[in-house]
Amino acid sequence: MSGIMGYVGHRAALPVLLEGLKRLEYRGYDSVGVGVIEAGALHIQKTIGTVQRLERQLRGLDLRSTVGIGHTRWATHGQPTLENAHPHASGRIAIVHNGIIANYLELRQELIAEGVRFASDTDSEVIAALIDRAYRGDLAAAVLAALPRLSGTYALGVICRDEPNVLLCARQAVPLVVGLGVREAFLASDVTPFAPYTQNCFFLDDGEVGILSGGGVQILDLRGQVVPKEIEHITWNPVLAEKGGYRFYMLKEIFETPQAVRETLRGRLLPGAPFVHWAERGPEADLLRTCRKVILLGCGSSYHAALIGKLYLEEIAGLATEVELGSEFRYRTPLVDRRTIVIGISQSGETADTLAGMRAARASGATIYALTNAPLSTAAREADGVLRLHAGPEISVASTKTFVAELAVLCMLALHAAHLRRRQPEAHLRELAAALGTAPAAIEAALAVEEEVEALARRYSRFDHYIVLGRGVHYPVALEAALKIKELSYVHAEGCAAGEVKQGLIALVDERVPVLVLAPQGRVYEKTLDNLEEVKARGARIVAIGTQGDVELRARAHDLLELPRLPELLSPLCSSPLVHLFAYHLALRRRRDVDHPRNLAKSVTVE
Ligand code: F6R
């Protein structure tokens, strides 16, 4: 899994590639590299680490090539070393690759026997060698000859020393988009790298090869036949993706949560019945009325959103709901039929395991929806319907505002289904809809305590273990808090259902393990207080997150962060940004690169 980019046209390729790669770093940042054609020769520059580092390395070089490829890597095969960084060259060919070539060992042996020498341990290098060996003066023909030898997945960018005005690309099961400008063309793993230059693009489908030049773009199938494609238009503003004065994208995005939720509710949440209006291809009323069950699929934070979504759909709409991890569900036999709705929750719409789960459910006859922030993503394009987040671009690897916007959509879905299925007195639904409408302001109020959160993080940043407890709707928030602490600070953190802590986890508790307790007032409040006392009695320091003005909780906890009042089911919309902020400040105290935690990538497009 990695990010790839390519340019051909009338501009110097290098600055375009470097800017574009910065926008792709969310896909991996183990190493980075670019390849251009300069004075009839391939010129490749790579480094371990970030694009900024590569930029420094390139300073002073006068490279004017108007064609080039670039790559930011998340290592799958081969260590994150300089040799294994892309582009990989063989003879006159250089390539960048995202994906996994399953039969590369066999191809490598064959090529070594023919005299090819390899410089890296990657699976990708065989692609360059195969194309070079097939080259007879026509790059497109060489690529078409080489591709059938590959089994596995790929998004490819290819340049050839002898054809400095052309850029080739190909796709098999890994996203790849072509951007069409005036006398120029781009290719990239998503639209963000070329969004400043053109709004026109099209998505390559599996088995397609693109021939890009300043004169235009032609798409072929693997037999070399021309494939007609329809142009799509990018609608969001790339300027929104800039840091806007914040030190890290993550902080900016946490503070954008109120706006993300506001935009996601705008025009959809209605004050009275039917409570929700979906402007897009949303869930069909008939199906929502008659469906037997819903399955919510997701990975990481989106899985945590699914756990909360289950409670919404069950409690508000009385709809039986299962929650599945994409990586597990994809290898089981889905028990679904056409009256099952399967919703893949994925802010990026590109997470491989979620996509595979959606496909498995579709093959078994279920109706598939995508809940995503990326309307042009694979999930959105493959689904029968789309539930959109309007959260704006999220760049930081750890998802924050999109997680909360996912909750807002799931709550609207539950309100809508409850109305259609007549599961609740209308007055109750009206109250809930009104409360959901106040969520953006409540989140703003919750985030106003940033200084307190920072001070707390300072006091608690020296620990190596953290436990986070919550019950009911607060339990998934506890899992979310623990995930963020782990991935950003590189310390152990465990989220646990508060009632379950006595079944084992309590053995870890002592004064060296602070416990974060999510205890807003509501149905499970008293029980959570009992669990708080159990861990406090074992010496743990308690940081509680509770309802504003809760004197009882203040008396029991060592430290307290207060949340504005919201109905209990909605309180995760407020508590989540607060735990995101706490995890951010903990990581900052430990001097971590918050936007780029080690070994991670934003969009996990491999299994
Ligand atoms: C954790 C995090 C990840 C993502 C996961 C799914 O902070 O951000 O766990 O939630 O990779 O991503 P999407 O929602 O794009 O499918």
Coordinates of C-alpha atoms and ligand atoms in Angstrom, one line a residue:
M1 CA 0.0 0.0 0.0
S2 CA 1.4 3.3 -1.1
G3 CA 0.7 6.5 -3.0
I4 CA 1.6 6.9 -6.6
M5 CA 1.6 9.9 -8.8
G6 CA 2.6 10.8 -12.4
Y7 CA 2.7 13.9 -14.6
V8 CA 3.1 14.6 -18.3
G9 CA 2.5 17.9 -20.1
H10 CA 4.0 21.4 -20.4
R11 CA 5.2 22.1 -16.9
A12 CA 8.4 21.0 -15.1
A13 CA 7.2 17.6 -13.6
L14 CA 9.2 17.7 -10.4
P15 CA 7.4 20.5 -8.4
V16 CA 4.1 19.0 -9.5
L17 CA 5.2 15.6 -8.3
L18 CA 6.6 16.8 -5.0
E19 CA 3.5 18.8 -4.1
G20 CA 1.3 15.9 -5.1
L21 CA 3.3 13.4 -3.0
K22 CA 2.8 15.5 0.1
R23 CA -0.9 15.1 -0.3
L24 CA -0.4 11.3 -0.7
E25 CA 1.7 10.9 2.4
Y26 CA -1.3 9.7 4.3
R27 CA -1.0 6.4 2.3
G28 CA 2.5 5.8 3.7
Y29 CA 5.7 7.5 4.4
D30 CA 8.4 4.8 4.9
S31 CA 10.2 6.2 1.9
V32 CA 9.6 8.5 -1.1
G33 CA 11.0 8.8 -4.6
V34 CA 10.6 10.4 -8.0
G35 CA 11.8 9.5 -11.5
V36 CA 12.1 11.9 -14.5
I37 CA 13.7 11.8 -17.9
E38 CA 16.5 14.3 -18.2
A39 CA 18.7 14.6 -21.4
G40 CA 17.7 11.2 -22.6
A41 CA 18.4 9.4 -19.4
L42 CA 16.3 8.2 -16.5
H43 CA 17.0 10.3 -13.4
I44 CA 15.8 8.8 -10.1
Q45 CA 16.0 10.3 -6.6
K46 CA 14.8 8.6 -3.4
T47 CA 15.1 8.9 0.3
I48 CA 13.9 7.2 3.5
G49 CA 11.2 9.3 5.2
T50 CA 9.2 12.3 4.1
V51 CA 8.7 14.3 0.9
Q52 CA 10.3 17.4 2.7
R53 CA 13.5 15.4 3.0
L54 CA 13.4 14.5 -0.7
E55 CA 12.8 18.1 -1.5
R56 CA 15.9 19.1 0.4
Q57 CA 17.9 16.4 -1.4
L58 CA 16.8 17.8 -4.8
R59 CA 17.5 21.4 -4.0
G60 CA 20.0 22.9 -6.4
L61 CA 19.4 20.3 -9.1
D62 CA 18.3 21.7 -12.4
L63 CA 15.7 19.1 -13.5
R64 CA 13.3 20.3 -16.2
S65 CA 11.8 17.1 -17.4
T66 CA 8.1 17.5 -18.3
V67 CA 7.3 13.8 -17.6
G68 CA 7.8 12.0 -14.3
I69 CA 6.5 9.5 -11.7
G70 CA 6.6 9.6 -7.9
H71 CA 5.8 7.3 -5.0
T72 CA 5.4 7.4 -1.3
R73 CA 5.8 4.0 0.2
W74 CA 4.2 1.9 3.0
A75 CA 6.4 -1.2 3.0
T76 CA 4.8 -4.6 2.3
H77 CA 7.5 -6.7 0.6
G78 CA 11.0 -5.7 1.7
Q79 CA 12.2 -3.4 4.5
P80 CA 11.7 0.3 4.3
T81 CA 15.3 0.9 2.9
L82 CA 16.6 3.1 0.1
E83 CA 17.1 0.2 -2.2
N84 CA 13.4 -0.8 -1.8
A85 CA 12.1 2.7 -2.3
H86 CA 10.3 3.4 -5.6
P87 CA 10.7 4.2 -8.5
H88 CA 12.4 1.0 -9.6
A89 CA 14.3 1.0 -12.9
S90 CA 15.3 -1.7 -15.3
G91 CA 17.2 -0.7 -18.5
R92 CA 15.2 2.1 -20.2
I93 CA 12.1 1.6 -17.9
A94 CA 11.1 3.1 -14.5
I95 CA 8.0 2.3 -12.6
V96 CA 6.1 3.1 -9.5
H97 CA 3.8 0.5 -8.1
N98 CA 1.1 0.3 -5.4
G99 CA -0.2 -3.3 -4.7
I100 CA 1.3 -6.7 -4.3
I101 CA 2.6 -9.0 -7.0
A102 CA 1.8 -12.5 -5.8
N103 CA 4.0 -14.4 -8.2
Y104 CA 7.0 -12.1 -8.0
L105 CA 9.4 -14.8 -6.6
E106 CA 8.8 -17.0 -9.6
L107 CA 9.2 -14.1 -12.1
R108 CA 12.3 -13.0 -10.3
Q109 CA 13.9 -16.4 -10.6
E110 CA 13.0 -16.5 -14.3
L111 CA 14.4 -13.1 -14.9
I112 CA 17.6 -13.8 -13.0
A113 CA 18.1 -16.9 -15.2
E114 CA 17.8 -14.6 -18.2
G115 CA 20.6 -12.3 -16.8
V116 CA 18.5 -9.5 -15.1
R117 CA 20.1 -8.1 -12.0
F118 CA 17.9 -6.9 -9.2
A119 CA 18.7 -4.0 -6.9
S120 CA 15.9 -4.4 -4.3
D121 CA 13.9 -7.0 -2.4
T122 CA 10.6 -5.7 -3.6
D123 CA 7.9 -7.5 -5.6
S124 CA 7.6 -4.4 -7.7
E125 CA 11.0 -4.5 -9.4
V126 CA 10.1 -7.5 -11.6
I127 CA 7.5 -5.2 -13.3
A128 CA 10.1 -2.9 -14.6
A129 CA 12.2 -5.8 -15.8
L130 CA 9.3 -7.5 -17.5
I131 CA 8.4 -4.3 -19.4
D132 CA 12.0 -3.5 -20.3
R133 CA 12.4 -7.0 -21.8
A134 CA 9.2 -6.7 -23.7
Y135 CA 10.1 -3.3 -25.1
R136 CA 10.5 -3.1 -28.9
G137 CA 10.1 0.6 -29.5
D138 CA 6.5 1.0 -28.2
L139 CA 6.0 1.5 -24.5
A140 CA 2.2 0.8 -24.6
A141 CA 2.8 -2.5 -26.5
A142 CA 5.5 -3.5 -23.9
V143 CA 3.2 -2.8 -21.0
L144 CA 0.4 -4.7 -22.6
A145 CA 2.8 -7.6 -23.2
A146 CA 4.1 -7.6 -19.6
L147 CA 0.8 -7.3 -17.6
P148 CA -0.6 -10.7 -18.3
R149 CA 2.5 -12.2 -16.6
L150 CA 1.6 -10.5 -13.3
S151 CA -0.8 -12.1 -10.8
G152 CA -1.8 -9.9 -7.9
T153 CA -2.8 -6.3 -7.5
Y154 CA -1.4 -3.1 -8.9
A155 CA -1.7 0.5 -9.7
L156 CA 1.2 1.4 -11.9
G157 CA 2.9 4.4 -13.4
V158 CA 5.6 3.8 -16.1
I159 CA 8.0 6.0 -18.0
C160 CA 10.5 5.1 -20.7
R161 CA 13.8 6.7 -21.4
D162 CA 13.2 6.5 -25.1
E163 CA 9.7 8.0 -25.0
P164 CA 10.0 11.2 -23.0
N165 CA 6.5 12.5 -23.9
V166 CA 4.4 9.7 -22.6
L167 CA 3.3 8.2 -19.3
L168 CA 1.7 4.8 -19.0
C169 CA -0.5 3.6 -16.2
A170 CA -2.5 0.4 -15.4
R171 CA -4.8 -0.8 -12.7
Q172 CA -5.8 -4.1 -11.1
A173 CA -7.7 -3.9 -7.9
V174 CA -5.9 -0.8 -6.5
P175 CA -7.3 2.7 -7.0
L176 CA -5.9 4.9 -9.7
V177 CA -7.3 8.1 -11.1
V178 CA -6.3 10.0 -14.2
G179 CA -6.6 13.8 -14.2
L180 CA -7.2 15.6 -17.5
G181 CA -5.8 19.2 -17.8
V182 CA -5.1 21.4 -20.8
R183 CA -2.1 20.0 -22.6
E184 CA -1.3 18.0 -19.6
A185 CA -2.4 14.8 -17.8
F186 CA -1.9 13.4 -14.3
L187 CA -2.2 10.1 -12.6
A188 CA -2.5 9.5 -8.9
S189 CA -3.9 7.2 -6.2
D190 CA -6.6 9.7 -5.5
V191 CA -7.7 13.1 -6.8
T192 CA -6.0 15.3 -4.2
P193 CA -2.6 15.6 -5.8
F194 CA -3.9 17.1 -9.1
A195 CA -7.0 18.9 -7.7
P196 CA -5.2 22.3 -7.8
Y197 CA -4.6 21.8 -11.6
T198 CA -7.8 20.2 -12.9
Q199 CA -11.3 19.2 -11.8
N200 CA -11.7 16.7 -14.6
C201 CA -10.8 13.1 -14.0
F202 CA -11.7 9.5 -14.6
F203 CA -11.2 6.4 -12.6
L204 CA -9.4 3.5 -14.1
D205 CA -11.2 0.2 -13.8
D206 CA -9.5 -3.2 -13.4
G207 CA -7.7 -4.5 -16.5
E208 CA -7.4 -1.0 -18.0
V209 CA -4.2 0.7 -19.3
G210 CA -3.9 4.4 -19.8
I211 CA -1.6 6.1 -22.3
L212 CA -1.1 9.7 -21.1
S213 CA 0.5 12.6 -23.0
G214 CA 0.3 16.4 -23.4
G215 CA -2.0 15.7 -26.3
G216 CA -4.6 13.7 -24.4
V217 CA -5.3 10.3 -22.8
Q218 CA -6.3 7.0 -24.3
I219 CA -7.6 4.1 -22.3
L220 CA -7.2 0.5 -23.5
D221 CA -8.2 -2.9 -22.2
L222 CA -5.7 -5.6 -21.9
R223 CA -6.2 -6.7 -25.5
G224 CA -5.3 -3.2 -26.7
Q225 CA -8.9 -2.2 -27.6
V226 CA -9.9 1.4 -26.8
V227 CA -12.3 1.8 -23.9
P228 CA -14.6 4.8 -23.8
K229 CA -14.6 6.6 -20.4
E230 CA -16.9 9.1 -18.8
I231 CA -15.3 12.2 -17.2
E232 CA -16.1 12.9 -13.6
H233 CA -15.8 16.3 -11.8
I234 CA -14.1 16.9 -8.5
T235 CA -16.3 19.1 -6.4
W236 CA -14.4 19.8 -3.2
N237 CA -11.9 22.6 -2.6
P238 CA -8.3 21.5 -2.2
V239 CA -7.5 24.6 -0.2
L240 CA -9.5 23.1 2.7
A241 CA -6.8 20.5 2.9
E242 CA -4.1 23.0 4.0
K243 CA -3.1 23.3 7.7
G244 CA -4.5 26.8 8.2
G245 CA -2.1 27.8 11.0
Y246 CA -2.4 24.7 13.1
R247 CA 0.7 22.8 14.0
F248 CA -0.7 19.5 12.9
Y249 CA -3.6 18.5 10.6
M250 CA -4.9 16.4 13.5
L251 CA -5.5 19.4 15.7
K252 CA -7.0 21.3 12.8
E253 CA -9.3 18.4 12.1
I254 CA -10.4 18.0 15.7
F255 CA -11.4 21.6 15.8
E256 CA -13.2 21.2 12.4
T257 CA -15.5 18.5 14.0
P258 CA -18.4 20.9 14.8
Q259 CA -18.3 22.1 11.2
A260 CA -18.0 18.5 9.8
V261 CA -21.1 17.5 11.8
R262 CA -23.0 20.7 10.9
E263 CA -22.3 20.2 7.1
T264 CA -23.2 16.5 7.4
L265 CA -26.6 17.4 9.0
R266 CA -27.3 20.4 6.8
G267 CA -30.3 20.0 4.5
R268 CA -30.9 16.4 5.7
L269 CA -32.0 16.7 9.3
L270 CA -35.6 17.9 9.5
P271 CA -37.3 19.2 12.6
G272 CA -40.4 17.0 12.1
A273 CA -41.4 13.8 10.4
P274 CA -39.9 12.2 8.3
F275 CA -36.9 13.7 10.2
V276 CA -34.4 13.0 7.5
H277 CA -34.2 13.9 3.8
W278 CA -31.4 12.1 1.8
A279 CA -30.5 14.2 -1.2
E280 CA -28.3 11.4 -2.6
R281 CA -29.0 7.8 -3.5
G282 CA -29.7 7.1 0.1
P283 CA -31.4 4.0 1.6
E284 CA -34.7 3.1 0.0
A285 CA -37.7 3.6 2.1
D286 CA -39.3 0.3 1.2
L287 CA -36.1 -1.6 2.2
L288 CA -35.7 0.3 5.4
R289 CA -39.3 -0.5 6.3
T290 CA -39.1 -4.2 5.5
C291 CA -35.5 -5.2 6.1
R292 CA -34.8 -8.0 8.5
K293 CA -31.4 -6.9 9.7
V294 CA -28.6 -4.5 9.1
I295 CA -24.9 -5.3 9.1
L296 CA -22.4 -2.5 9.8
L297 CA -18.9 -3.2 8.5
G298 CA -15.8 -1.3 9.2
C299 CA -12.1 -1.3 10.3
G300 CA -10.4 0.7 13.1
S301 CA -12.2 3.8 14.1
S302 CA -14.9 3.2 11.6
Y303 CA -15.6 -0.1 13.3
H304 CA -16.0 1.8 16.6
A305 CA -18.5 4.1 14.8
A306 CA -20.3 0.9 13.7
L307 CA -20.5 -0.3 17.3
I308 CA -22.3 3.0 18.3
G309 CA -24.4 2.8 15.1
K310 CA -25.7 -0.6 16.2
L311 CA -27.0 1.0 19.4
Y312 CA -28.7 3.8 17.4
L313 CA -30.4 1.4 15.0
E314 CA -31.5 -1.0 17.8
E315 CA -32.5 1.6 20.4
I316 CA -34.1 4.2 18.1
A317 CA -35.4 2.1 15.2
G318 CA -35.7 -1.4 16.7
L319 CA -33.7 -2.8 13.8
A320 CA -31.6 -5.9 14.6
T321 CA -28.0 -4.9 13.8
E322 CA -24.8 -6.8 13.7
V323 CA -21.3 -5.2 13.6
E324 CA -18.4 -6.8 11.8
L325 CA -14.7 -6.2 11.2
G326 CA -14.1 -6.1 7.4
S327 CA -11.1 -8.4 7.8
E328 CA -13.1 -11.1 9.6
F329 CA -16.3 -10.8 7.7
R330 CA -14.7 -11.2 4.3
Y331 CA -13.6 -14.7 5.0
R332 CA -16.9 -16.0 6.5
T333 CA -20.0 -17.1 4.8
P334 CA -22.3 -14.1 5.1
L335 CA -25.8 -15.0 6.3
V336 CA -27.6 -12.3 4.3
D337 CA -30.4 -12.0 1.8
R338 CA -32.0 -9.2 -0.2
R339 CA -33.7 -8.0 2.9
T340 CA -30.4 -7.5 4.7
I341 CA -28.8 -4.0 4.4
V342 CA -25.0 -4.1 4.6
I343 CA -23.4 -0.7 5.2
G344 CA -19.6 -0.4 4.7
I345 CA -18.4 2.4 6.9
S346 CA -15.2 3.9 5.6
Q347 CA -14.2 7.5 5.6
S348 CA -11.8 6.9 2.7
G349 CA -14.0 4.4 0.9
E350 CA -10.8 2.5 0.0
T351 CA -10.0 0.3 3.0
A352 CA -9.4 -3.1 1.3
D353 CA -11.0 -5.3 4.1
T354 CA -14.1 -3.2 4.2
L355 CA -14.4 -3.3 0.4
A356 CA -13.9 -7.1 0.4
G357 CA -16.6 -7.5 3.1
M358 CA -19.1 -5.4 1.1
R359 CA -18.3 -7.4 -2.1
A360 CA -18.8 -10.7 -0.2
A361 CA -22.2 -9.5 1.1
R362 CA -23.3 -8.3 -2.3
A363 CA -22.3 -11.7 -3.8
S364 CA -24.7 -13.3 -1.3
G365 CA -27.6 -11.1 -2.3
A366 CA -27.5 -8.3 0.3
T367 CA -28.2 -4.6 -0.6
I368 CA -25.0 -2.6 -0.1
Y369 CA -24.5 1.0 1.1
A370 CA -21.3 2.9 1.6
L371 CA -21.1 5.4 4.4
T372 CA -18.1 7.5 3.3
N373 CA -16.5 10.9 3.1
A374 CA -15.2 10.2 -0.4
P375 CA -18.0 10.2 -3.0
L376 CA -15.7 9.1 -5.8
S377 CA -14.1 6.3 -3.8
T378 CA -14.3 2.6 -4.7
A379 CA -16.8 2.0 -1.9
A380 CA -19.1 4.7 -3.2
R381 CA -18.9 3.6 -6.8
E382 CA -19.5 -0.1 -6.1
A383 CA -22.4 0.3 -3.6
D384 CA -26.1 0.4 -4.4
G385 CA -26.4 3.6 -2.4
V386 CA -24.2 6.1 -0.6
L387 CA -24.6 7.8 2.8
R388 CA -22.3 10.7 2.5
L389 CA -20.3 12.5 5.2
H390 CA -19.7 16.1 4.4
A391 CA -16.7 16.4 6.6
G392 CA -14.2 17.9 4.1
P393 CA -10.8 16.4 3.5
E394 CA -9.2 14.6 6.4
I395 CA -5.4 14.4 6.0
S396 CA -4.0 13.3 9.4
V397 CA -3.7 9.6 9.6
A398 CA -5.8 9.2 12.7
S399 CA -9.4 9.9 11.9
T400 CA -11.2 12.4 14.1
K401 CA -13.8 14.6 12.5
T402 CA -14.9 11.9 10.1
F403 CA -15.5 9.5 13.0
V404 CA -17.9 11.9 14.7
A405 CA -19.6 12.7 11.3
E406 CA -20.1 9.0 10.8
L407 CA -22.0 8.9 14.2
A408 CA -24.2 11.8 12.9
V409 CA -25.1 9.9 9.8
L410 CA -25.8 6.7 11.7
C411 CA -28.1 8.6 14.0
M412 CA -30.0 10.2 11.1
L413 CA -30.3 6.7 9.6
A414 CA -31.8 5.4 12.8
L415 CA -34.2 8.3 13.0
H416 CA -35.3 7.8 9.5
A417 CA -35.8 4.0 9.9
A418 CA -37.6 4.6 13.2
H419 CA -40.1 6.9 11.5
L420 CA -40.6 4.5 8.6
R421 CA -41.0 1.5 10.8
R422 CA -43.2 3.4 13.3
R423 CA -41.1 2.2 16.2
Q424 CA -41.3 5.2 18.5
P425 CA -43.8 7.9 19.5
E426 CA -43.2 10.8 17.0
A427 CA -42.6 13.2 19.9
H428 CA -39.7 11.2 21.1
L429 CA -38.1 11.2 17.6
R430 CA -38.7 14.9 17.3
E431 CA -36.8 15.5 20.6
L432 CA -33.9 13.3 19.5
A433 CA -33.7 15.1 16.1
A434 CA -33.7 18.5 17.8
A435 CA -31.0 17.3 20.1
L436 CA -28.9 16.0 17.2
G437 CA -29.3 19.5 15.6
T438 CA -27.7 21.0 18.7
A439 CA -24.7 18.6 18.5
P440 CA -22.3 20.9 16.5
A441 CA -22.7 23.7 19.2
A442 CA -22.3 21.2 22.0
I443 CA -19.1 19.9 20.4
E444 CA -17.8 23.4 20.1
A445 CA -18.5 23.9 23.8
A446 CA -16.8 20.6 24.7
L447 CA -13.6 21.6 22.8
A448 CA -13.5 24.9 24.6
V449 CA -11.7 23.2 27.4
E450 CA -8.5 22.6 25.3
E451 CA -6.3 24.2 27.9
E452 CA -7.5 21.8 30.6
V453 CA -7.0 18.9 28.3
E454 CA -3.5 20.0 27.6
A455 CA -2.7 20.4 31.3
L456 CA -4.1 16.9 32.0
A457 CA -2.1 15.4 29.2
R458 CA 1.0 17.1 30.7
R459 CA 0.3 15.4 34.1
Y460 CA -0.5 12.0 32.6
S461 CA 2.0 11.7 29.8
R462 CA 4.7 9.8 31.7
F463 CA 2.8 6.5 32.0
D464 CA 3.3 3.5 29.8
H465 CA -0.1 1.9 30.3
Y466 CA -3.6 3.4 30.2
I467 CA -7.0 1.8 30.7
V468 CA -10.1 3.4 29.3
L469 CA -13.5 2.3 30.6
G470 CA -17.1 2.9 29.4
R471 CA -20.4 1.2 29.3
G472 CA -23.2 1.1 26.8
V473 CA -22.8 3.8 24.2
H474 CA -19.6 4.9 25.9
Y475 CA -17.8 1.6 25.5
P476 CA -17.0 2.1 21.8
V477 CA -15.7 5.6 22.8
A478 CA -13.4 3.8 25.3
L479 CA -12.1 1.6 22.5
E480 CA -11.6 4.7 20.3
A481 CA -9.7 6.5 23.0
A482 CA -7.4 3.6 23.6
L483 CA -6.7 3.1 19.8
K484 CA -5.8 6.8 19.5
I485 CA -3.5 6.7 22.5
K486 CA -1.7 3.6 21.2
E487 CA -1.3 4.7 17.6
L488 CA -0.2 8.2 18.4
S489 CA 1.9 7.8 21.6
Y490 CA 3.2 4.3 21.0
V491 CA 2.2 3.2 24.5
H492 CA -0.1 0.5 25.7
A493 CA -3.7 1.4 26.2
E494 CA -6.7 -0.8 26.6
G495 CA -10.3 0.1 26.1
C496 CA -12.7 -2.1 28.1
A497 CA -16.4 -2.4 28.8
A498 CA -16.5 -1.0 32.4
G499 CA -18.5 -3.9 33.7
E500 CA -16.0 -6.4 32.2
V501 CA -12.9 -5.0 33.9
K502 CA -13.3 -7.3 36.9
Q503 CA -13.1 -10.4 34.6
G504 CA -9.3 -10.0 34.1
L505 CA -8.1 -6.5 33.2
I506 CA -8.3 -5.4 36.8
A507 CA -5.1 -7.5 37.5
L508 CA -3.1 -4.8 35.6
V509 CA -4.5 -2.0 37.7
D510 CA -2.2 -0.2 40.2
E511 CA -0.9 3.3 40.7
R512 CA 1.2 3.1 37.5
V513 CA -1.9 2.7 35.3
P514 CA -4.2 5.7 35.0
V515 CA -7.8 4.9 34.2
L516 CA -9.9 7.1 32.0
V517 CA -13.6 6.6 32.8
L518 CA -16.3 7.8 30.4
A519 CA -19.2 8.4 32.8
P520 CA -21.8 10.9 31.3
Q521 CA -25.1 10.7 33.2
G522 CA -27.7 8.3 31.8
R523 CA -28.8 4.7 32.0
V524 CA -25.5 3.1 32.9
Y525 CA -24.1 6.0 35.0
E526 CA -24.5 4.4 38.4
K527 CA -23.0 1.1 37.3
T528 CA -20.1 2.9 35.8
L529 CA -19.5 4.7 39.1
D530 CA -19.3 1.3 40.8
N531 CA -16.7 0.2 38.3
L532 CA -14.8 3.5 38.8
E533 CA -14.6 2.7 42.5
E534 CA -13.3 -0.8 41.8
V535 CA -10.3 0.4 40.0
K536 CA -9.7 3.4 42.2
A537 CA -9.6 1.0 45.2
R538 CA -6.6 -0.7 43.4
G539 CA -4.6 2.5 43.4
A540 CA -5.4 3.8 39.9
R541 CA -5.6 7.5 39.3
I542 CA -9.0 8.3 37.7
V543 CA -9.6 10.8 34.9
A544 CA -13.3 11.0 34.4
I545 CA -15.2 12.5 31.5
G546 CA -18.8 13.3 32.6
T547 CA -21.7 15.6 32.4
Q548 CA -21.3 19.3 33.2
G549 CA -22.0 20.1 36.9
D550 CA -21.8 16.4 38.1
V551 CA -20.6 17.0 41.6
E552 CA -20.7 13.4 42.5
L553 CA -18.4 12.4 39.7
R554 CA -16.1 15.3 40.6
A555 CA -15.8 14.0 44.2
R556 CA -14.9 10.5 43.1
A557 CA -12.4 11.2 40.3
H558 CA -8.9 12.7 40.6
D559 CA -9.5 14.7 37.5
L560 CA -12.6 15.6 35.5
L561 CA -13.4 16.8 32.0
E562 CA -16.9 18.1 31.6
L563 CA -19.2 17.6 28.6
P564 CA -22.3 19.7 27.7
R565 CA -25.6 18.0 28.3
L566 CA -26.9 15.9 25.4
P567 CA -29.2 12.8 25.5
E568 CA -27.1 9.8 26.5
L569 CA -27.2 8.2 23.1
L570 CA -25.7 11.3 21.5
S571 CA -23.1 12.0 24.1
P572 CA -20.3 10.2 22.0
L573 CA -20.6 13.0 19.5
C574 CA -19.2 15.2 22.3
S575 CA -17.0 12.8 24.2
S576 CA -15.1 11.6 21.2
P577 CA -13.6 14.9 20.1
L578 CA -12.5 15.3 23.7
V579 CA -10.7 11.9 23.8
H580 CA -9.2 12.7 20.4
L581 CA -7.8 16.0 21.9
F582 CA -6.5 14.2 25.0
A583 CA -4.7 11.6 22.8
Y584 CA -3.3 14.4 20.6
H585 CA -1.8 16.2 23.6
L586 CA -0.4 13.1 25.1
A587 CA 1.4 12.3 21.8
L588 CA 2.6 15.9 21.5
R589 CA 4.1 15.7 25.0
R590 CA 6.0 12.6 23.9
R591 CA 7.2 14.5 20.8
R592 CA 5.6 12.1 18.3
D593 CA 4.9 13.0 14.7
V594 CA 1.2 13.2 15.4
D595 CA 0.1 13.3 11.7
H596 CA 2.3 10.5 10.7
P597 CA 2.4 7.8 13.4
R598 CA 5.1 5.2 12.7
N599 CA 4.1 2.1 10.7
L600 CA 0.7 3.4 9.8
A601 CA -1.0 4.8 6.8
K602 CA -4.3 6.6 6.4
S603 CA -5.8 4.5 3.7
V604 CA -5.2 0.8 4.2
T605 CA -5.6 -0.6 0.7
V606 CA -3.9 -3.9 1.4
E607 CA -5.3 -6.9 3.3
Ligands
F6R1 C1 -7.5 5.2 13.6 C2 -7.8 5.3 12.2 C3 -8.0 4.0 11.4 C4 -9.1 4.1 10.4 C5 -9.2 2.8 9.6 C6 -10.4 2.7 8.6 O1 -7.3 6.4 14.2 O2 -8.0 6.3 11.7 O3 -8.2 2.9 12.3 O4 -10.3 4.3 11.1 O5 -8.0 2.7 8.8 O6 -10.3 3.8 7.7 P1 -11.5 4.1 6.8 O7 -12.6 4.7 7.6 O8 -11.0 5.0 5.7 O9 -12.0 2.8 6.2

